[in-house]
Amino acid sequence: MPPIIEAHQLRKTYGDLHAVKDIDFHVDPGEFFGMLGPNGAGKTTAIRMISCVTPPTAGKLHVDGLDVEHDDRQIKARLGVVPQDDNLDEDLTVRRNLEVYARYYDIPRAIARTRIDEGLELMQLSEKSNERIHALSGGMKRRLIVARALVNEPRILVLDEPTTGLDPQARHLVWRKLRLLRERGVTILLTTHYMDEAQQLCDRLVIMDHGIILDQGRPRDLIAKHVGSDVLELHLNTEEQRAVAADLEPALAAGARLEQIEDVTYVYDLPAEQAQAVESRISDPYRVQYRRANLEDVFLTLTGRILVE
């Protein structure tokens, strides 16, 4: 099947600011696709172009076979959008928020009622249907926004930082519901700052920085490519750092990689027996950890560990 989202040489500029710089990517039907990157990477700008909120400056972008520059109304009718910020109407009840939203799509009352009931049940909000928004917790509000985005039965669900600020229980509940939607055939496009969220949910993803795509692929493939299978993480003083670096010289010559960030030493692709030998030199076990590599290691390797405001 052809891609449901396809971008070629997609660019967005605001005066001298190049928010997105000639990127190429595609999303397959039914795929859970992620866009990762630090603040200012261009993720939200790309989402806004896909959602027909802002037009591209150059390049081609098609959503469900339609051109975003000419078919924006048809595209919007096929999307469900979960924005970063809660934008529910505080003066209305939970159900009334969804009813008003359904009217934007000219959905007949009977059909809207059924879809609203289904959405509230899916997001475990049925008992809150007559509550006003101010009575909901932060997690309930986020789940309600997801339910609202499903009222028009979208082919594509766009999620911009959907679980920011949620506690772990609420995040995992949202994850379970999103997996269920993917099983039902909904294509899901996600931006997130949570690396574990992307690793848990995404079939494929792109990692962006400064408007360009640094790499893309399946999470496990990106981890294997950029980091390897395991990471030795050490919190050492300067003298210990020198001693460990000397011990690791043969391993580094054989392909292991060392990264020193202030007082933390990261060693990638180090065989287990050599990692154990290093661990035995450190008297405090809380200052050493040999763990599986993860998507956060990839993210920081590609985008850097220095905070850029």
mmCIF file of C-alpha atoms in Angstrom:
data_model
loop_
_atom_site.group_PDB
_atom_site.id
_atom_site.type_symbol
_atom_site.label_atom_id
_atom_site.label_comp_id
_atom_site.label_asym_id
_atom_site.label_seq_id
_atom_site.Cartn_x
_atom_site.Cartn_y
_atom_site.Cartn_z
ATOM 1 C CA MET A 1 0.000 0.000 0.000
ATOM 2 C CA PRO A 2 1.221 3.564 -0.662
ATOM 3 C CA PRO A 3 2.268 5.694 2.330
ATOM 4 C CA ILE A 4 -0.540 7.472 4.155
ATOM 5 C CA ILE A 5 1.828 10.408 4.842
ATOM 6 C CA GLU A 6 4.665 11.235 2.473
ATOM 7 C CA ALA A 7 7.041 14.196 2.642
ATOM 8 C CA HIS A 8 9.701 15.046 0.062
ATOM 9 C CA GLN A 9 12.163 17.904 0.495
ATOM 10 C CA LEU A 10 9.717 19.468 2.972
ATOM 11 C CA ARG A 11 10.791 22.914 4.123
ATOM 12 C CA LYS A 12 9.396 25.604 6.411
ATOM 13 C CA THR A 13 10.996 28.983 6.988
ATOM 14 C CA TYR A 14 9.953 31.995 9.032
ATOM 15 C CA GLY A 15 12.029 34.860 7.701
ATOM 16 C CA ASP A 16 15.645 33.901 8.447
ATOM 17 C CA LEU A 17 14.595 30.968 10.672
ATOM 18 C CA HIS A 18 14.732 27.570 8.955
ATOM 19 C CA ALA A 19 12.411 25.506 11.141
ATOM 20 C CA VAL A 20 12.340 22.471 8.815
ATOM 21 C CA LYS A 21 15.079 21.933 6.245
ATOM 22 C CA ASP A 22 14.236 19.774 3.226
ATOM 23 C CA ILE A 23 13.291 16.594 5.079
ATOM 24 C CA ASP A 24 12.069 13.316 3.577
ATOM 25 C CA PHE A 25 10.001 10.721 5.419
ATOM 26 C CA HIS A 26 6.921 8.563 5.011
ATOM 27 C CA VAL A 27 4.370 6.892 7.273
ATOM 28 C CA ASP A 28 2.695 3.628 6.282
ATOM 29 C CA PRO A 29 -1.016 2.945 6.875
ATOM 30 C CA GLY A 30 -1.640 1.545 10.359
ATOM 31 C CA GLU A 31 1.861 2.453 11.541
ATOM 32 C CA PHE A 32 2.758 4.032 14.874
ATOM 33 C CA PHE A 33 5.324 6.630 13.791
ATOM 34 C CA GLY A 34 7.340 8.869 16.095
ATOM 35 C CA MET A 35 9.093 12.218 15.704
ATOM 36 C CA LEU A 36 11.750 12.860 18.361
ATOM 37 C CA GLY A 37 14.020 15.799 18.956
ATOM 38 C CA PRO A 38 14.972 18.518 21.457
ATOM 39 C CA ASN A 39 13.079 21.786 21.701
ATOM 40 C CA GLY A 40 13.357 23.692 18.434
ATOM 41 C CA ALA A 41 14.130 20.554 16.405
ATOM 42 C CA GLY A 42 11.209 21.134 14.018
ATOM 43 C CA LYS A 43 8.862 18.402 15.243
ATOM 44 C CA THR A 44 5.867 20.610 16.002
ATOM 45 C CA THR A 45 6.388 22.578 12.793
ATOM 46 C CA ALA A 46 6.249 19.329 10.823
ATOM 47 C CA ILE A 47 3.096 18.315 12.706
ATOM 48 C CA ARG A 48 1.497 21.687 11.948
ATOM 49 C CA MET A 49 2.170 21.235 8.240
ATOM 50 C CA ILE A 50 0.735 17.711 8.259
ATOM 51 C CA SER A 51 -2.336 19.020 10.107
ATOM 52 C CA CYS A 52 -2.754 21.822 7.531
ATOM 53 C CA VAL A 53 -2.336 24.486 10.212
ATOM 54 C CA THR A 54 0.648 26.096 8.494
ATOM 55 C CA PRO A 55 1.589 25.740 4.811
ATOM 56 C CA PRO A 56 4.973 24.430 3.667
ATOM 57 C CA THR A 57 7.457 26.900 2.250
ATOM 58 C CA ALA A 58 8.717 24.339 -0.260
ATOM 59 C CA GLY A 59 8.632 20.637 -1.016
ATOM 60 C CA LYS A 60 5.819 18.135 -1.308
ATOM 61 C CA LEU A 61 3.577 16.797 1.467
ATOM 62 C CA HIS A 62 0.707 14.390 0.889
ATOM 63 C CA VAL A 63 -1.651 13.070 3.547
ATOM 64 C CA ASP A 64 -3.894 10.125 2.636
ATOM 65 C CA GLY A 65 -3.170 10.815 -1.022
ATOM 66 C CA LEU A 66 -4.129 14.494 -0.769
ATOM 67 C CA ASP A 67 -1.948 17.575 -1.206
ATOM 68 C CA VAL A 68 -1.792 19.745 1.933
ATOM 69 C CA GLU A 69 -1.609 22.908 -0.148
ATOM 70 C CA HIS A 70 -4.802 22.259 -2.111
ATOM 71 C CA ASP A 71 -6.873 19.724 -0.132
ATOM 72 C CA ASP A 72 -6.618 21.058 3.413
ATOM 73 C CA ARG A 73 -10.341 20.737 4.245
ATOM 74 C CA GLN A 74 -10.486 17.100 3.142
ATOM 75 C CA ILE A 75 -7.306 16.298 5.065
ATOM 76 C CA LYS A 76 -8.539 17.931 8.274
ATOM 77 C CA ALA A 77 -11.711 15.827 8.080
ATOM 78 C CA ARG A 78 -9.559 12.678 8.164
ATOM 79 C CA LEU A 79 -7.364 13.720 11.089
ATOM 80 C CA GLY A 80 -7.775 13.535 14.844
ATOM 81 C CA VAL A 81 -5.432 15.957 16.619
ATOM 82 C CA VAL A 82 -4.261 15.924 20.246
ATOM 83 C CA PRO A 83 -2.413 19.238 20.825
ATOM 84 C CA GLN A 84 0.293 19.876 23.403
ATOM 85 C CA ASP A 85 -1.918 22.112 25.532
ATOM 86 C CA ASP A 86 -5.285 21.299 27.065
ATOM 87 C CA ASN A 87 -7.860 23.376 25.176
ATOM 88 C CA LEU A 88 -11.110 22.024 26.599
ATOM 89 C CA ASP A 89 -14.002 24.368 27.343
ATOM 90 C CA GLU A 90 -14.005 24.744 31.132
ATOM 91 C CA ASP A 91 -17.620 25.980 31.128
ATOM 92 C CA LEU A 92 -18.974 22.757 29.619
ATOM 93 C CA THR A 93 -19.333 19.213 30.876
ATOM 94 C CA VAL A 94 -17.217 16.352 29.581
ATOM 95 C CA ARG A 95 -19.976 15.101 27.287
ATOM 96 C CA ARG A 96 -20.903 18.575 26.084
ATOM 97 C CA ASN A 97 -17.283 19.228 25.051
ATOM 98 C CA LEU A 98 -17.460 16.193 22.783
ATOM 99 C CA GLU A 99 -20.912 17.083 21.443
ATOM 100 C CA VAL A 100 -19.764 20.555 20.417
ATOM 101 C CA TYR A 101 -16.706 19.073 18.725
ATOM 102 C CA ALA A 102 -18.865 16.589 16.803
ATOM 103 C CA ARG A 103 -20.929 19.450 15.429
ATOM 104 C CA TYR A 104 -17.822 20.902 13.763
ATOM 105 C CA TYR A 105 -17.843 17.805 11.548
ATOM 106 C CA ASP A 106 -21.628 17.841 10.915
ATOM 107 C CA ILE A 107 -21.956 14.424 12.514
ATOM 108 C CA PRO A 108 -25.648 13.498 13.011
ATOM 109 C CA ARG A 109 -26.720 13.506 16.672
ATOM 110 C CA ALA A 110 -27.439 9.780 16.926
ATOM 111 C CA ILE A 111 -24.081 8.834 15.391
ATOM 112 C CA ALA A 112 -22.268 11.410 17.519
ATOM 113 C CA ARG A 113 -23.907 10.048 20.673
ATOM 114 C CA THR A 114 -22.706 6.534 19.888
ATOM 115 C CA ARG A 115 -19.159 7.658 19.103
ATOM 116 C CA ILE A 116 -18.999 9.800 22.232
ATOM 117 C CA ASP A 117 -20.127 6.879 24.391
ATOM 118 C CA GLU A 118 -17.502 4.667 22.768
ATOM 119 C CA GLY A 119 -14.758 7.258 23.236
ATOM 120 C CA LEU A 120 -15.611 7.840 26.892
ATOM 121 C CA GLU A 121 -15.661 4.106 27.558
ATOM 122 C CA LEU A 122 -12.348 3.604 25.749
ATOM 123 C CA MET A 123 -10.679 6.317 27.824
ATOM 124 C CA GLN A 124 -12.371 5.178 31.054
ATOM 125 C CA LEU A 125 -14.299 8.424 31.465
ATOM 126 C CA SER A 126 -17.897 7.236 31.246
ATOM 127 C CA GLU A 127 -18.560 7.958 34.920
ATOM 128 C CA LYS A 128 -17.279 11.520 34.438
ATOM 129 C CA SER A 129 -19.478 12.382 31.462
ATOM 130 C CA ASN A 130 -21.573 14.937 33.382
ATOM 131 C CA GLU A 131 -18.668 16.482 35.307
ATOM 132 C CA ARG A 132 -17.340 19.909 34.412
ATOM 133 C CA ILE A 133 -13.776 20.109 33.168
ATOM 134 C CA HIS A 134 -12.366 21.785 36.284
ATOM 135 C CA ALA A 135 -13.339 18.682 38.281
ATOM 136 C CA LEU A 136 -11.034 16.439 36.211
ATOM 137 C CA SER A 137 -7.447 15.545 37.011
ATOM 138 C CA GLY A 138 -4.688 16.336 34.533
ATOM 139 C CA GLY A 139 -4.646 12.722 33.349
ATOM 140 C CA MET A 140 -8.389 12.705 32.795
ATOM 141 C CA LYS A 141 -8.172 15.895 30.725
ATOM 142 C CA ARG A 142 -5.525 14.369 28.469
ATOM 143 C CA ARG A 143 -7.604 11.224 28.023
ATOM 144 C CA LEU A 144 -10.633 13.363 27.215
ATOM 145 C CA ILE A 145 -8.705 15.206 24.511
ATOM 146 C CA VAL A 146 -7.782 11.844 22.969
ATOM 147 C CA ALA A 147 -11.464 10.822 23.120
ATOM 148 C CA ARG A 148 -12.396 14.120 21.456
ATOM 149 C CA ALA A 149 -9.896 13.491 18.659
ATOM 150 C CA LEU A 150 -11.640 10.183 17.905
ATOM 151 C CA VAL A 151 -15.162 11.603 17.492
ATOM 152 C CA ASN A 152 -14.803 11.976 13.710
ATOM 153 C CA GLU A 153 -13.320 8.455 13.374
ATOM 154 C CA PRO A 154 -10.016 9.701 11.966
ATOM 155 C CA ARG A 155 -7.805 7.650 9.685
ATOM 156 C CA ILE A 156 -4.779 9.389 11.224
ATOM 157 C CA LEU A 157 -4.348 10.364 14.873
ATOM 158 C CA VAL A 158 -1.798 13.127 15.465
ATOM 159 C CA LEU A 159 -0.411 13.309 19.012
ATOM 160 C CA ASP A 160 1.770 16.262 19.994
ATOM 161 C CA GLU A 161 3.359 15.498 23.391
ATOM 162 C CA PRO A 162 0.190 13.678 24.576
ATOM 163 C CA THR A 163 1.415 12.535 28.012
ATOM 164 C CA THR A 164 3.452 15.541 29.167
ATOM 165 C CA GLY A 165 2.850 16.155 32.871
ATOM 166 C CA LEU A 166 1.049 12.874 33.534
ATOM 167 C CA ASP A 167 1.929 10.545 36.391
ATOM 168 C CA PRO A 168 3.211 7.051 35.490
ATOM 169 C CA GLN A 169 -0.171 5.341 35.965
ATOM 170 C CA ALA A 170 -1.943 7.807 33.666
ATOM 171 C CA ARG A 171 0.818 7.568 31.061
ATOM 172 C CA HIS A 172 0.612 3.778 30.947
ATOM 173 C CA LEU A 173 -3.182 3.916 30.641
ATOM 174 C CA VAL A 174 -2.872 6.251 27.634
ATOM 175 C CA TRP A 175 -0.235 3.921 26.141
ATOM 176 C CA ARG A 176 -2.581 0.929 26.420
ATOM 177 C CA LYS A 177 -5.379 2.819 24.707
ATOM 178 C CA LEU A 178 -3.101 4.004 21.904
ATOM 179 C CA ARG A 179 -1.931 0.441 21.272
ATOM 180 C CA LEU A 180 -5.571 -0.610 21.041
ATOM 181 C CA LEU A 181 -6.250 2.101 18.463
ATOM 182 C CA ARG A 182 -3.277 0.937 16.398
ATOM 183 C CA GLU A 183 -4.662 -2.611 16.506
ATOM 184 C CA ARG A 184 -7.905 -1.194 15.097
ATOM 185 C CA GLY A 185 -6.013 0.158 12.097
ATOM 186 C CA VAL A 186 -5.605 3.814 13.066
ATOM 187 C CA THR A 187 -2.367 5.373 11.843
ATOM 188 C CA ILE A 188 -0.722 7.257 14.719
ATOM 189 C CA LEU A 189 1.822 10.059 14.475
ATOM 190 C CA LEU A 190 3.527 10.934 17.768
ATOM 191 C CA THR A 191 5.892 13.632 19.001
ATOM 192 C CA THR A 192 7.264 13.110 22.490
ATOM 193 C CA HIS A 193 10.110 14.043 24.828
ATOM 194 C CA TYR A 194 9.823 10.692 26.607
ATOM 195 C CA MET A 195 12.297 8.234 25.112
ATOM 196 C CA ASP A 196 10.719 5.281 26.898
ATOM 197 C CA GLU A 197 7.359 6.276 25.395
ATOM 198 C CA ALA A 198 8.776 6.256 21.871
ATOM 199 C CA GLN A 199 10.611 2.990 22.457
ATOM 200 C CA GLN A 200 7.475 1.343 23.864
ATOM 201 C CA LEU A 201 5.031 2.552 21.211
ATOM 202 C CA CYS A 202 6.679 3.394 17.897
ATOM 203 C CA ASP A 203 7.104 0.985 15.001
ATOM 204 C CA ARG A 204 9.457 3.496 13.368
ATOM 205 C CA LEU A 205 10.623 7.001 14.150
ATOM 206 C CA VAL A 206 12.759 9.915 13.006
ATOM 207 C CA ILE A 207 15.182 11.805 15.229
ATOM 208 C CA MET A 208 15.350 15.518 14.358
ATOM 209 C CA ASP A 209 17.565 18.403 15.380
ATOM 210 C CA HIS A 210 17.818 21.955 14.005
ATOM 211 C CA GLY A 211 15.207 21.202 11.361
ATOM 212 C CA ILE A 212 16.867 18.146 9.810
ATOM 213 C CA ILE A 213 16.404 14.405 10.213
ATOM 214 C CA LEU A 214 19.523 12.891 11.783
ATOM 215 C CA ASP A 215 18.378 9.296 11.326
ATOM 216 C CA GLN A 216 15.249 7.188 11.082
ATOM 217 C CA GLY A 217 14.254 3.572 11.511
ATOM 218 C CA ARG A 218 12.929 1.077 14.037
ATOM 219 C CA PRO A 219 13.914 1.840 17.651
ATOM 220 C CA ARG A 220 15.853 -1.385 18.155
ATOM 221 C CA ASP A 221 17.724 -0.909 14.865
ATOM 222 C CA LEU A 222 18.725 2.645 15.799
ATOM 223 C CA ILE A 223 19.928 1.451 19.204
ATOM 224 C CA ALA A 224 22.057 -1.288 17.618
ATOM 225 C CA LYS A 225 23.446 1.112 14.996
ATOM 226 C CA HIS A 226 24.429 4.028 17.213
ATOM 227 C CA VAL A 227 25.012 2.576 20.673
ATOM 228 C CA GLY A 228 25.218 -1.204 20.639
ATOM 229 C CA SER A 229 23.557 -3.614 23.005
ATOM 230 C CA ASP A 230 24.861 -2.479 26.410
ATOM 231 C CA VAL A 231 26.176 0.588 28.241
ATOM 232 C CA LEU A 232 28.533 0.811 31.203
ATOM 233 C CA GLU A 233 27.718 3.992 33.145
ATOM 234 C CA LEU A 234 30.201 5.167 35.785
ATOM 235 C CA HIS A 235 30.215 8.100 38.215
ATOM 236 C CA LEU A 236 33.898 8.680 38.968
ATOM 237 C CA ASN A 237 36.343 11.241 40.277
ATOM 238 C CA THR A 238 39.166 12.471 38.028
ATOM 239 C CA GLU A 239 41.740 9.948 39.252
ATOM 240 C CA GLU A 240 39.320 7.042 38.778
ATOM 241 C CA GLN A 241 38.439 8.293 35.288
ATOM 242 C CA ARG A 242 42.091 8.131 34.235
ATOM 243 C CA ALA A 243 42.522 4.655 35.700
ATOM 244 C CA VAL A 244 39.416 3.290 33.992
ATOM 245 C CA ALA A 245 40.384 4.879 30.660
ATOM 246 C CA ALA A 246 43.764 3.158 30.865
ATOM 247 C CA ASP A 247 42.116 -0.199 31.648
ATOM 248 C CA LEU A 248 39.794 0.204 28.682
ATOM 249 C CA GLU A 249 42.430 1.033 26.063
ATOM 250 C CA PRO A 250 42.411 -2.501 24.526
ATOM 251 C CA ALA A 251 38.602 -2.549 24.406
ATOM 252 C CA LEU A 252 38.463 0.904 22.833
ATOM 253 C CA ALA A 253 40.974 -0.194 20.206
ATOM 254 C CA ALA A 254 38.737 -3.184 19.493
ATOM 255 C CA GLY A 255 35.649 -1.020 18.856
ATOM 256 C CA ALA A 256 34.187 0.014 22.210
ATOM 257 C CA ARG A 257 33.423 3.730 22.574
ATOM 258 C CA LEU A 258 33.929 5.973 25.613
ATOM 259 C CA GLU A 259 32.152 9.268 26.246
ATOM 260 C CA GLN A 260 33.032 11.498 29.182
ATOM 261 C CA ILE A 261 30.389 14.029 30.297
ATOM 262 C CA GLU A 262 31.636 15.896 33.393
ATOM 263 C CA ASP A 263 31.747 13.259 36.161
ATOM 264 C CA VAL A 264 29.862 10.549 34.214
ATOM 265 C CA THR A 265 31.659 8.060 31.986
ATOM 266 C CA TYR A 266 29.656 6.147 29.364
ATOM 267 C CA VAL A 267 31.207 3.113 27.681
ATOM 268 C CA TYR A 268 29.342 1.615 24.744
ATOM 269 C CA ASP A 269 29.622 -1.860 23.235
ATOM 270 C CA LEU A 270 31.859 -3.193 25.983
ATOM 271 C CA PRO A 271 31.861 -7.002 26.377
ATOM 272 C CA ALA A 272 30.268 -8.177 29.642
ATOM 273 C CA GLU A 273 33.450 -9.708 31.097
ATOM 274 C CA GLN A 274 35.359 -6.463 30.597
ATOM 275 C CA ALA A 275 32.519 -4.465 32.099
ATOM 276 C CA GLN A 276 32.600 -6.743 35.145
ATOM 277 C CA ALA A 277 36.351 -6.207 35.470
ATOM 278 C CA VAL A 278 35.826 -2.428 35.524
ATOM 279 C CA GLU A 279 32.967 -2.757 38.007
ATOM 280 C CA SER A 280 35.220 -4.722 40.381
ATOM 281 C CA ARG A 281 37.589 -1.715 40.590
ATOM 282 C CA ILE A 282 34.837 0.569 41.918
ATOM 283 C CA SER A 283 34.279 0.125 45.638
ATOM 284 C CA ASP A 284 30.840 1.779 45.670
ATOM 285 C CA PRO A 285 28.332 -0.279 43.611
ATOM 286 C CA TYR A 286 25.954 2.685 43.440
ATOM 287 C CA ARG A 287 28.430 4.543 41.227
ATOM 288 C CA VAL A 288 28.473 1.934 38.461
ATOM 289 C CA GLN A 289 25.737 0.438 36.294
ATOM 290 C CA TYR A 290 25.953 -2.031 33.417
ATOM 291 C CA ARG A 291 22.639 -1.848 31.590
ATOM 292 C CA ARG A 292 20.889 -2.414 28.296
ATOM 293 C CA ALA A 293 21.250 0.410 25.788
ATOM 294 C CA ASN A 294 18.069 2.354 25.122
ATOM 295 C CA LEU A 295 16.626 5.011 22.840
ATOM 296 C CA GLU A 296 17.699 7.798 25.183
ATOM 297 C CA ASP A 297 21.319 6.818 24.582
ATOM 298 C CA VAL A 298 20.708 7.116 20.834
ATOM 299 C CA PHE A 299 18.931 10.458 21.241
ATOM 300 C CA LEU A 300 21.759 11.962 23.294
ATOM 301 C CA THR A 301 24.430 10.493 21.026
ATOM 302 C CA LEU A 302 22.859 12.107 17.965
ATOM 303 C CA THR A 303 21.640 15.420 19.426
ATOM 304 C CA GLY A 304 24.244 15.999 22.141
ATOM 305 C CA ARG A 305 24.089 16.204 25.918
ATOM 306 C CA ILE A 306 24.522 19.977 26.181
ATOM 307 C CA LEU A 307 21.331 21.934 26.898
ATOM 308 C CA VAL A 308 20.591 24.399 24.107
ATOM 309 C CA GLU A 309 18.048 27.097 24.978
#
